XYZ file of C-alpha atoms in Angstrom:
417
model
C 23.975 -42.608 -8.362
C 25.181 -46.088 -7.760
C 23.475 -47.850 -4.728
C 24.240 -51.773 -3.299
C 22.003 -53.790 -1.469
C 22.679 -56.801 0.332
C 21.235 -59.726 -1.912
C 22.006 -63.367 0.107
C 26.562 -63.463 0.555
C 26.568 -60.318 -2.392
C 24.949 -57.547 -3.308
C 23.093 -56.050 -6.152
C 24.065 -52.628 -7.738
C 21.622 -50.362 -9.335
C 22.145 -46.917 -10.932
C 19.223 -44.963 -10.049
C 19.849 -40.884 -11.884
C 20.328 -37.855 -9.918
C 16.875 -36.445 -10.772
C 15.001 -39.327 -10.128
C 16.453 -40.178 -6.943
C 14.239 -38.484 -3.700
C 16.510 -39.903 -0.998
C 17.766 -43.079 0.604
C 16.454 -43.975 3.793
C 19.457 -45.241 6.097
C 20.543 -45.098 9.698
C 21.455 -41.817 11.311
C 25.358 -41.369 12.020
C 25.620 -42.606 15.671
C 29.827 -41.425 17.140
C 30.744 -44.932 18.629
C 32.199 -45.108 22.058
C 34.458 -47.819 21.634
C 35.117 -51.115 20.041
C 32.149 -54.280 20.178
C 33.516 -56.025 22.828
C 33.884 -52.360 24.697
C 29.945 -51.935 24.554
C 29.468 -55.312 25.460
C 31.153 -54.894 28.476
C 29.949 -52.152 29.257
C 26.129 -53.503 29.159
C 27.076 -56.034 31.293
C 28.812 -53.912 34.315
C 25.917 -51.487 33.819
C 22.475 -53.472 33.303
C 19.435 -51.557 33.375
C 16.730 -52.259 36.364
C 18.719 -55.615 37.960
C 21.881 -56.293 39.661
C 24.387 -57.804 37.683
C 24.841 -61.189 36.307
C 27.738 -61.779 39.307
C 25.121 -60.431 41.545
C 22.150 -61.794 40.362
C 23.637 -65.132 39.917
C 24.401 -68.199 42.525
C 26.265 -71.334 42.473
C 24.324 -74.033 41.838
C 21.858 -72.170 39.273
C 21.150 -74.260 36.324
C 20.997 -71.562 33.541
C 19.230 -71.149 30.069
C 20.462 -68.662 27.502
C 18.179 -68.213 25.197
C 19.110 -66.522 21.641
C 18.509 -66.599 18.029
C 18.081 -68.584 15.503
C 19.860 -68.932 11.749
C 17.209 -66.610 10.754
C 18.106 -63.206 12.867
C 21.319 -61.405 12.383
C 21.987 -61.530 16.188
C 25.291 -62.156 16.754
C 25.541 -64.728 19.575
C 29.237 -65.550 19.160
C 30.395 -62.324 19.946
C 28.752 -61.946 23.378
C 28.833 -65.428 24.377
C 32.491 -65.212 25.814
C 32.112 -62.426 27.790
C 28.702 -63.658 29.044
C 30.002 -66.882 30.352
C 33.108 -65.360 31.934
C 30.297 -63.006 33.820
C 28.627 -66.379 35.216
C 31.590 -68.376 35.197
C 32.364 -65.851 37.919
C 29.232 -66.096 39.562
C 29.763 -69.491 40.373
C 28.091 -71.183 37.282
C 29.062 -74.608 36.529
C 29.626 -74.719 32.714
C 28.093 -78.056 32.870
C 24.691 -75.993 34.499
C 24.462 -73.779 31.238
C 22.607 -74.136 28.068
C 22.107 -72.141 25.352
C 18.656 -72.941 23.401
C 18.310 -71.157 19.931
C 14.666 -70.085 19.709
C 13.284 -71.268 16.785
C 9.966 -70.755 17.202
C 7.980 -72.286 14.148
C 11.361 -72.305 12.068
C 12.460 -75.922 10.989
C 15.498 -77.036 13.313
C 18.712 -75.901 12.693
C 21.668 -78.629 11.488
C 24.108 -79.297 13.703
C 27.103 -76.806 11.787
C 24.548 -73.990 11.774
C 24.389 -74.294 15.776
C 28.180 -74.340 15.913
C 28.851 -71.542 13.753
C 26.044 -69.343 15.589
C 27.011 -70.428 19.014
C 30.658 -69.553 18.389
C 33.860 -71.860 19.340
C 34.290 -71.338 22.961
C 30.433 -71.763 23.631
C 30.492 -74.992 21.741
C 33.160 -76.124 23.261
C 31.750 -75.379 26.936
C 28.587 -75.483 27.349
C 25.460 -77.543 25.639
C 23.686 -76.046 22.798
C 20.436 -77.135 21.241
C 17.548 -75.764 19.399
C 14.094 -75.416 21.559
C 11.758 -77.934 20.629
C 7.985 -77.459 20.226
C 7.267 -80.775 20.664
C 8.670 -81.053 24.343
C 7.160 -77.708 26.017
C 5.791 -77.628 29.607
C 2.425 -75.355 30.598
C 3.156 -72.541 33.234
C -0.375 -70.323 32.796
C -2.338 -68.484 30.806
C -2.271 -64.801 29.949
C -5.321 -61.979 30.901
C -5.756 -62.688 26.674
C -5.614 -66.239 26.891
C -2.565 -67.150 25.271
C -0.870 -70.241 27.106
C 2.585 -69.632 28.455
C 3.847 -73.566 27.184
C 7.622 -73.479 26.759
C 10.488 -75.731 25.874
C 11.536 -77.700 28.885
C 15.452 -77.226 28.455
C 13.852 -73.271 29.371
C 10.598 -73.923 31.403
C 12.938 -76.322 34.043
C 15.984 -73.947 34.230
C 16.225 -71.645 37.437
C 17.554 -68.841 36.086
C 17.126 -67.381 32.201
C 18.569 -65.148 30.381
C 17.357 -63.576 26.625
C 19.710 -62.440 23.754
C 18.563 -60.573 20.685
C 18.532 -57.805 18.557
C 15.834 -54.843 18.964
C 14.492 -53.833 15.439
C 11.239 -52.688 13.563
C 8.517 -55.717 13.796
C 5.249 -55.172 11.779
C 2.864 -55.948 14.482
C 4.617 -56.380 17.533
C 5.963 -53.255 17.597
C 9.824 -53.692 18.126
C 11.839 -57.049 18.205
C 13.516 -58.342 21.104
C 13.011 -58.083 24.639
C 10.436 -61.155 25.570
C 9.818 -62.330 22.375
C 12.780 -64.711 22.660
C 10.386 -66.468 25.078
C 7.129 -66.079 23.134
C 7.245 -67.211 20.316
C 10.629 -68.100 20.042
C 10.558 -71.107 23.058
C 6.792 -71.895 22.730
C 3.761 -74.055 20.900
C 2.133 -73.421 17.425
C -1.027 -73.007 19.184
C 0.459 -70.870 22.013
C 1.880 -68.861 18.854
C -0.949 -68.337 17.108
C -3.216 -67.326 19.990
C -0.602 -64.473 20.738
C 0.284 -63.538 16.976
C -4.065 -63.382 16.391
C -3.931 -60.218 18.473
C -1.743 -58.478 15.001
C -5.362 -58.034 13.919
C -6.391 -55.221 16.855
C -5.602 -51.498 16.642
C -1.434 -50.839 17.871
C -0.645 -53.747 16.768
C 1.882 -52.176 13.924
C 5.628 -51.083 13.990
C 7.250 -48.978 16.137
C 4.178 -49.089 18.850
C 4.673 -50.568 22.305
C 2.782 -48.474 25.095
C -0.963 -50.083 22.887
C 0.518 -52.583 21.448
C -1.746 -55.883 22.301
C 0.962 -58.401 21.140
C 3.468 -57.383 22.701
C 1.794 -56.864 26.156
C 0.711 -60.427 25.930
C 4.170 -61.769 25.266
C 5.627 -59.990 27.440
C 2.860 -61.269 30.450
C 4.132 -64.414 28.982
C 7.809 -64.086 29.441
C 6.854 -62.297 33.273
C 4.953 -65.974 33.720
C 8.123 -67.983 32.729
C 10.384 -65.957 34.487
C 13.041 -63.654 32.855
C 16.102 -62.944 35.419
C 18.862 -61.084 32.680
C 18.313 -59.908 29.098
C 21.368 -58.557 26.570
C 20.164 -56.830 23.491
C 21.400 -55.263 20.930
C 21.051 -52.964 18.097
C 22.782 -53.238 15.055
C 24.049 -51.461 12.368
C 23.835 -51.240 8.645
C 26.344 -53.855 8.282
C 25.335 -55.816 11.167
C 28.302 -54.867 13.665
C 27.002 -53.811 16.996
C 26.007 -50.310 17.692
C 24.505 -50.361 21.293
C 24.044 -52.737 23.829
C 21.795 -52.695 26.844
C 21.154 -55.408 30.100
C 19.161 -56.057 32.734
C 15.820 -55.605 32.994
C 13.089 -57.421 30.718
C 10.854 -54.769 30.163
C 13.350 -52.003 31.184
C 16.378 -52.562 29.015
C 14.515 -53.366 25.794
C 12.941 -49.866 26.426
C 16.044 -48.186 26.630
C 16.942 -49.355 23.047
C 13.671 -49.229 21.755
C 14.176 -45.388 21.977
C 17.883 -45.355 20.455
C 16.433 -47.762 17.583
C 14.040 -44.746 17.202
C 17.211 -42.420 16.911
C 18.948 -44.105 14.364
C 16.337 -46.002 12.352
C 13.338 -44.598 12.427
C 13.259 -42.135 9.341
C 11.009 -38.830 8.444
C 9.565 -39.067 5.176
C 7.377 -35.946 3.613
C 6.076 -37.824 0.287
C 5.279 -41.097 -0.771
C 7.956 -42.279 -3.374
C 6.802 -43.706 -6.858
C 9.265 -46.325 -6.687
C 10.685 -47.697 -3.864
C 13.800 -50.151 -4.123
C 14.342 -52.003 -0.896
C 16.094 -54.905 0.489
C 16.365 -56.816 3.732
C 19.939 -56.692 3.800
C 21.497 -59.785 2.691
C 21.566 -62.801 4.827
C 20.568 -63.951 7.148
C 17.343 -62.219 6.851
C 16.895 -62.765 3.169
C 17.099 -67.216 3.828
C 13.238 -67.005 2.205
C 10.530 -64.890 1.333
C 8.672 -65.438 4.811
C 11.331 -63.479 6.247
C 12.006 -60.442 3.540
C 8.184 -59.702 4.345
C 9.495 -57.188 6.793
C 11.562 -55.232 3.975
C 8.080 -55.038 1.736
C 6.136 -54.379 4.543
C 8.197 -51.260 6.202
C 8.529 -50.217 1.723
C 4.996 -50.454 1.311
C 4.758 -47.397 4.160
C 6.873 -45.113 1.735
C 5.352 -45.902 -1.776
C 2.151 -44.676 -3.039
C -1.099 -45.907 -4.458
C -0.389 -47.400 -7.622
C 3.528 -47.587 -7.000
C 6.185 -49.848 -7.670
C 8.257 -51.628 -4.481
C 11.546 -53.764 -5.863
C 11.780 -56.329 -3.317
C 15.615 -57.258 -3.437
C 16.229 -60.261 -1.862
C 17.665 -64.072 -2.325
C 15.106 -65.783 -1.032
C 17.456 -68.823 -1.285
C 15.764 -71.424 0.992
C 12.300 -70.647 -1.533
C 9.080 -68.985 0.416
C 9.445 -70.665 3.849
C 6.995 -72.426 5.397
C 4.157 -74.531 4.863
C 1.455 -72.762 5.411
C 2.975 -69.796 4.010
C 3.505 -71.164 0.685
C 0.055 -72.967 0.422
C -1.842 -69.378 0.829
C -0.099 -67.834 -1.513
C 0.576 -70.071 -4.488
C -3.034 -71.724 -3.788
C -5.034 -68.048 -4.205
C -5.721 -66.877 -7.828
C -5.551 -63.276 -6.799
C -4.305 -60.973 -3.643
C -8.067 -60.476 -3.302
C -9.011 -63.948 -2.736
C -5.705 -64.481 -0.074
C -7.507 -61.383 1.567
C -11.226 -62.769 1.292
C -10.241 -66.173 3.260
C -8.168 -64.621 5.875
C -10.965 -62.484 6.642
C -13.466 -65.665 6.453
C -11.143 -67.981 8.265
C -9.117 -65.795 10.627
C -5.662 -65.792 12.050
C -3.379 -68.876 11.408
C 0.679 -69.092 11.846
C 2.155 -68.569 8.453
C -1.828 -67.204 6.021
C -0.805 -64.440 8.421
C 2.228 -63.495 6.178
C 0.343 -63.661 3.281
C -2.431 -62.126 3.908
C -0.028 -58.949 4.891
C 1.884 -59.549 1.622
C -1.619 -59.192 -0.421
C -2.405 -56.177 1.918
C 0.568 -54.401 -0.153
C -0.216 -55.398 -3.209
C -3.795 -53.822 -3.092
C -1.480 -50.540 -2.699
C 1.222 -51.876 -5.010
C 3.076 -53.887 -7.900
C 5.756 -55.880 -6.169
C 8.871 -56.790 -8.211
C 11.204 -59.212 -7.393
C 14.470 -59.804 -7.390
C 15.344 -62.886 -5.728
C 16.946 -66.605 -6.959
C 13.286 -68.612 -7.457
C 12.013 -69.878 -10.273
C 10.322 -67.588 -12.419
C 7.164 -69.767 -12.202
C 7.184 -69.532 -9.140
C 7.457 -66.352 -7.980
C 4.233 -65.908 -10.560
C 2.588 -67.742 -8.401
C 2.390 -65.660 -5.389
C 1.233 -62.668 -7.182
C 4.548 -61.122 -8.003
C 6.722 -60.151 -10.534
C 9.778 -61.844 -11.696
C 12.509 -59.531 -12.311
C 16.274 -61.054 -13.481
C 18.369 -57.951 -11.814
C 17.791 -54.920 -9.411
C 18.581 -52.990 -12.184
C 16.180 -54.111 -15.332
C 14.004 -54.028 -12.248
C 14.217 -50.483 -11.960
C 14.508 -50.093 -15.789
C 10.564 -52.009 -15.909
C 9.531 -49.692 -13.118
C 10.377 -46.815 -15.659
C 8.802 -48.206 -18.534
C 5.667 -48.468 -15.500
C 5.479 -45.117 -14.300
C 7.063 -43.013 -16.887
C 10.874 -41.757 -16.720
C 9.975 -38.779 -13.958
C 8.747 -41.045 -11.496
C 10.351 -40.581 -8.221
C 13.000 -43.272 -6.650
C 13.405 -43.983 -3.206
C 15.976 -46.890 -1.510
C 15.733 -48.335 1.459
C 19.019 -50.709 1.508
C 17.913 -52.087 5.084
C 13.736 -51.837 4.801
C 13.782 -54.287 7.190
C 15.533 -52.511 9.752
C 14.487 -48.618 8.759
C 10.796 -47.381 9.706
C 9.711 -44.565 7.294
C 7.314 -42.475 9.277
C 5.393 -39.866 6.937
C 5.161 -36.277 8.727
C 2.830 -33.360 7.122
């Protein structure tokens, strides 16, 4: 069988054969309701746990949208018109509106990547900026201790509102919701206090109700103040599938559970091979961010496997940090042995979870870095998905058992008896 996977702008093809092939994981068939712009509407005049925005809203609010950044898939042009015609007929002053792209840790954004995420009309209408880091106020502490500091273009606004898309996230449980607030609008040390909870039991994908990062970000976002959210899941080819409003807490629920519908996938055996991607950009920018493909892959392969990690990785590993743990370690072991001497820190955390699957694992990958370096961080170089697969073979033998995961980043295999 011929399978694609999204690889940066294209794709890479792979012919995996009929009797090798166990299954590929991908989102269950969800019967649309209507167009985009339909369920967007529809969200809106229906919010869950709040009033609406024309409701909610008063002239004279100063207003901060907050949404995503180049890295997410979110697709903030196509819900910003109908989201400022909502407060436009509220009352809101366009000149009272600002839409902050939560970067979080990221590095800023250039001025054409705003533009093109923000859409015409918005960037025509309304100021648009990145948060900054550097220029955060201090509202409180959480019951963990994490400090609620966030940007001031959020922090001073009366009302907020967050944008994003729900999906699988390794140890906050779900994406969306409050995190465009924490991390997205916060501190590096505010950050790293709330991502050091990853290390306690629930904090793993697909877990909310004991999940201690995401209660503490979301007693961070309740300190800030969140009035409005609009979320959304997406599909396979990153056109919206379901939108919810309203409610912080409430509405991210809501599509929590339909993420769990469509994406989260029963799985009776542990594959020998497992091909998966993050599906193309923007999620594939660097290797910091198709983590989340090898880490949902790694659940599905077993001991001893083979994951091909397909992804472009054109921006190179991402991050400081990031890159200095995992090119400055002579084995997965030793990136293992100093997390566990020197504890959490924004960016070893990635790598440390990276050499987690390779002490199950040999990671291939298929991505545009150098050779060298891709050696580097302890995995292999492969030139194609498909002499990728072809090595995997030569691995494991010619019986060994293929499973694909085009979007691993999005798709949660969940082993059942």
């Amino acid at each position: 069988m011929k399978l694609d996977f999204g690889f940066g702008a294209g794709t890479q093809s792979v012919l995996v054969p009929d009797s090798n092939l166990v299954g590929v994981l991908q989102a269950a068939p969800v019967q649309r309701m209507g167009s985009e712009e339909d369920e967007l509407k529809r969200a809106l005049r229906n919010p869950v746990g709040t009033p609406t925005i024309r409701e909610l809203f008063r002239p004279g609010d100063t207003v901060a949208i907050i949404t995503s950044d180049a890295t997410r898939p979110m697709p903030t042009a196509k819900v910003m018109p109908l989201l400022l015609d909502e407060l436009y007929a509220a009352g809101i002053r366009r000149e009272d509106i600002t839409l902050v792209f939560a970067r979080a840790t990221h590095r800023p954004q250039t001025e054409t990547e705003r533009r093109r995420l923000a859409g015409e009309r918005a960037w025509a209408e309304i100021c648009c900026v990145d948060s900054d880091p550097d220029d955060c106020l201090y509202l409180g502490r959480t019951a963990a201790g994490t400090p609620v500091t966030i940007t001031r273009k959020v922090a001073e606004a009366r009302r907020r509102i967050c944008l994003g898309n729900v999906e699988y996230h390794y140890f906050a449980g779900y994406s969306g919701g409050a995190k465009a607030i924490m991390p997205g609008c916060s501190t590096l040390s505010a950050i790293e206090k709330n991502h050091g909870r990853m290390l306690l039991p629930g904090a793993c994908a697909g877990e909310l109700k004991a999940n201690p990062v995401r209660q503490d970000l979301e007693e961070a976002a309740a300190i800030c103040g969140v009035d409005f959210i609009l979320n959304l899941v997406l599909d396979e080819h990153k056109e919206i599938l379901r939108a919810e409003a309203g409610h912080l807490v409430a509405a991210h629920r809501r599509l929590c559970a339909f993420l769990d519908q469509v994406y989260r996938r029963e799985l009776k055996k542990p594959a020998d091979i497992v091909l998966a991607s993050q599906g193309g950009a923007p999620k594939d920018l660097n290797l910091y961010q198709t983590q989340k493909a090898l880490d949902n892959a790694a659940r599905a392969v077993r001991e001893g496997g083979v994951i091909i990690l397909i992804g472009s990785c054109r921006e190179g590993l991402g991050g400081e940090v990031f890159r200095d743990w995992m090119t400055g370690a002579d084995s997965p072991e030793e990136i293992l042995s100093r997390y566990a001497r020197e504890g959490f820190r924004l960016g070893a955390h990635k790598a440390a979870a990276i050499a987690a699957v390779l002490r199950k694992a040999q990671v291939f990958l298929v991505s545009e870095l150098e050779e060298e370096l891709v050696r580097s961080v302890h995995l292999v170089p492969q030139p194609s998905a498909q002499a990728a697969l072809d090595a995997a073979f030569s691995r494991l033998g010619p019986r060994a058992r293929v499973l694909a995961m085009p979007s691993a980043g999005s798709t949660l295999p969940c082993l059942t008896p």
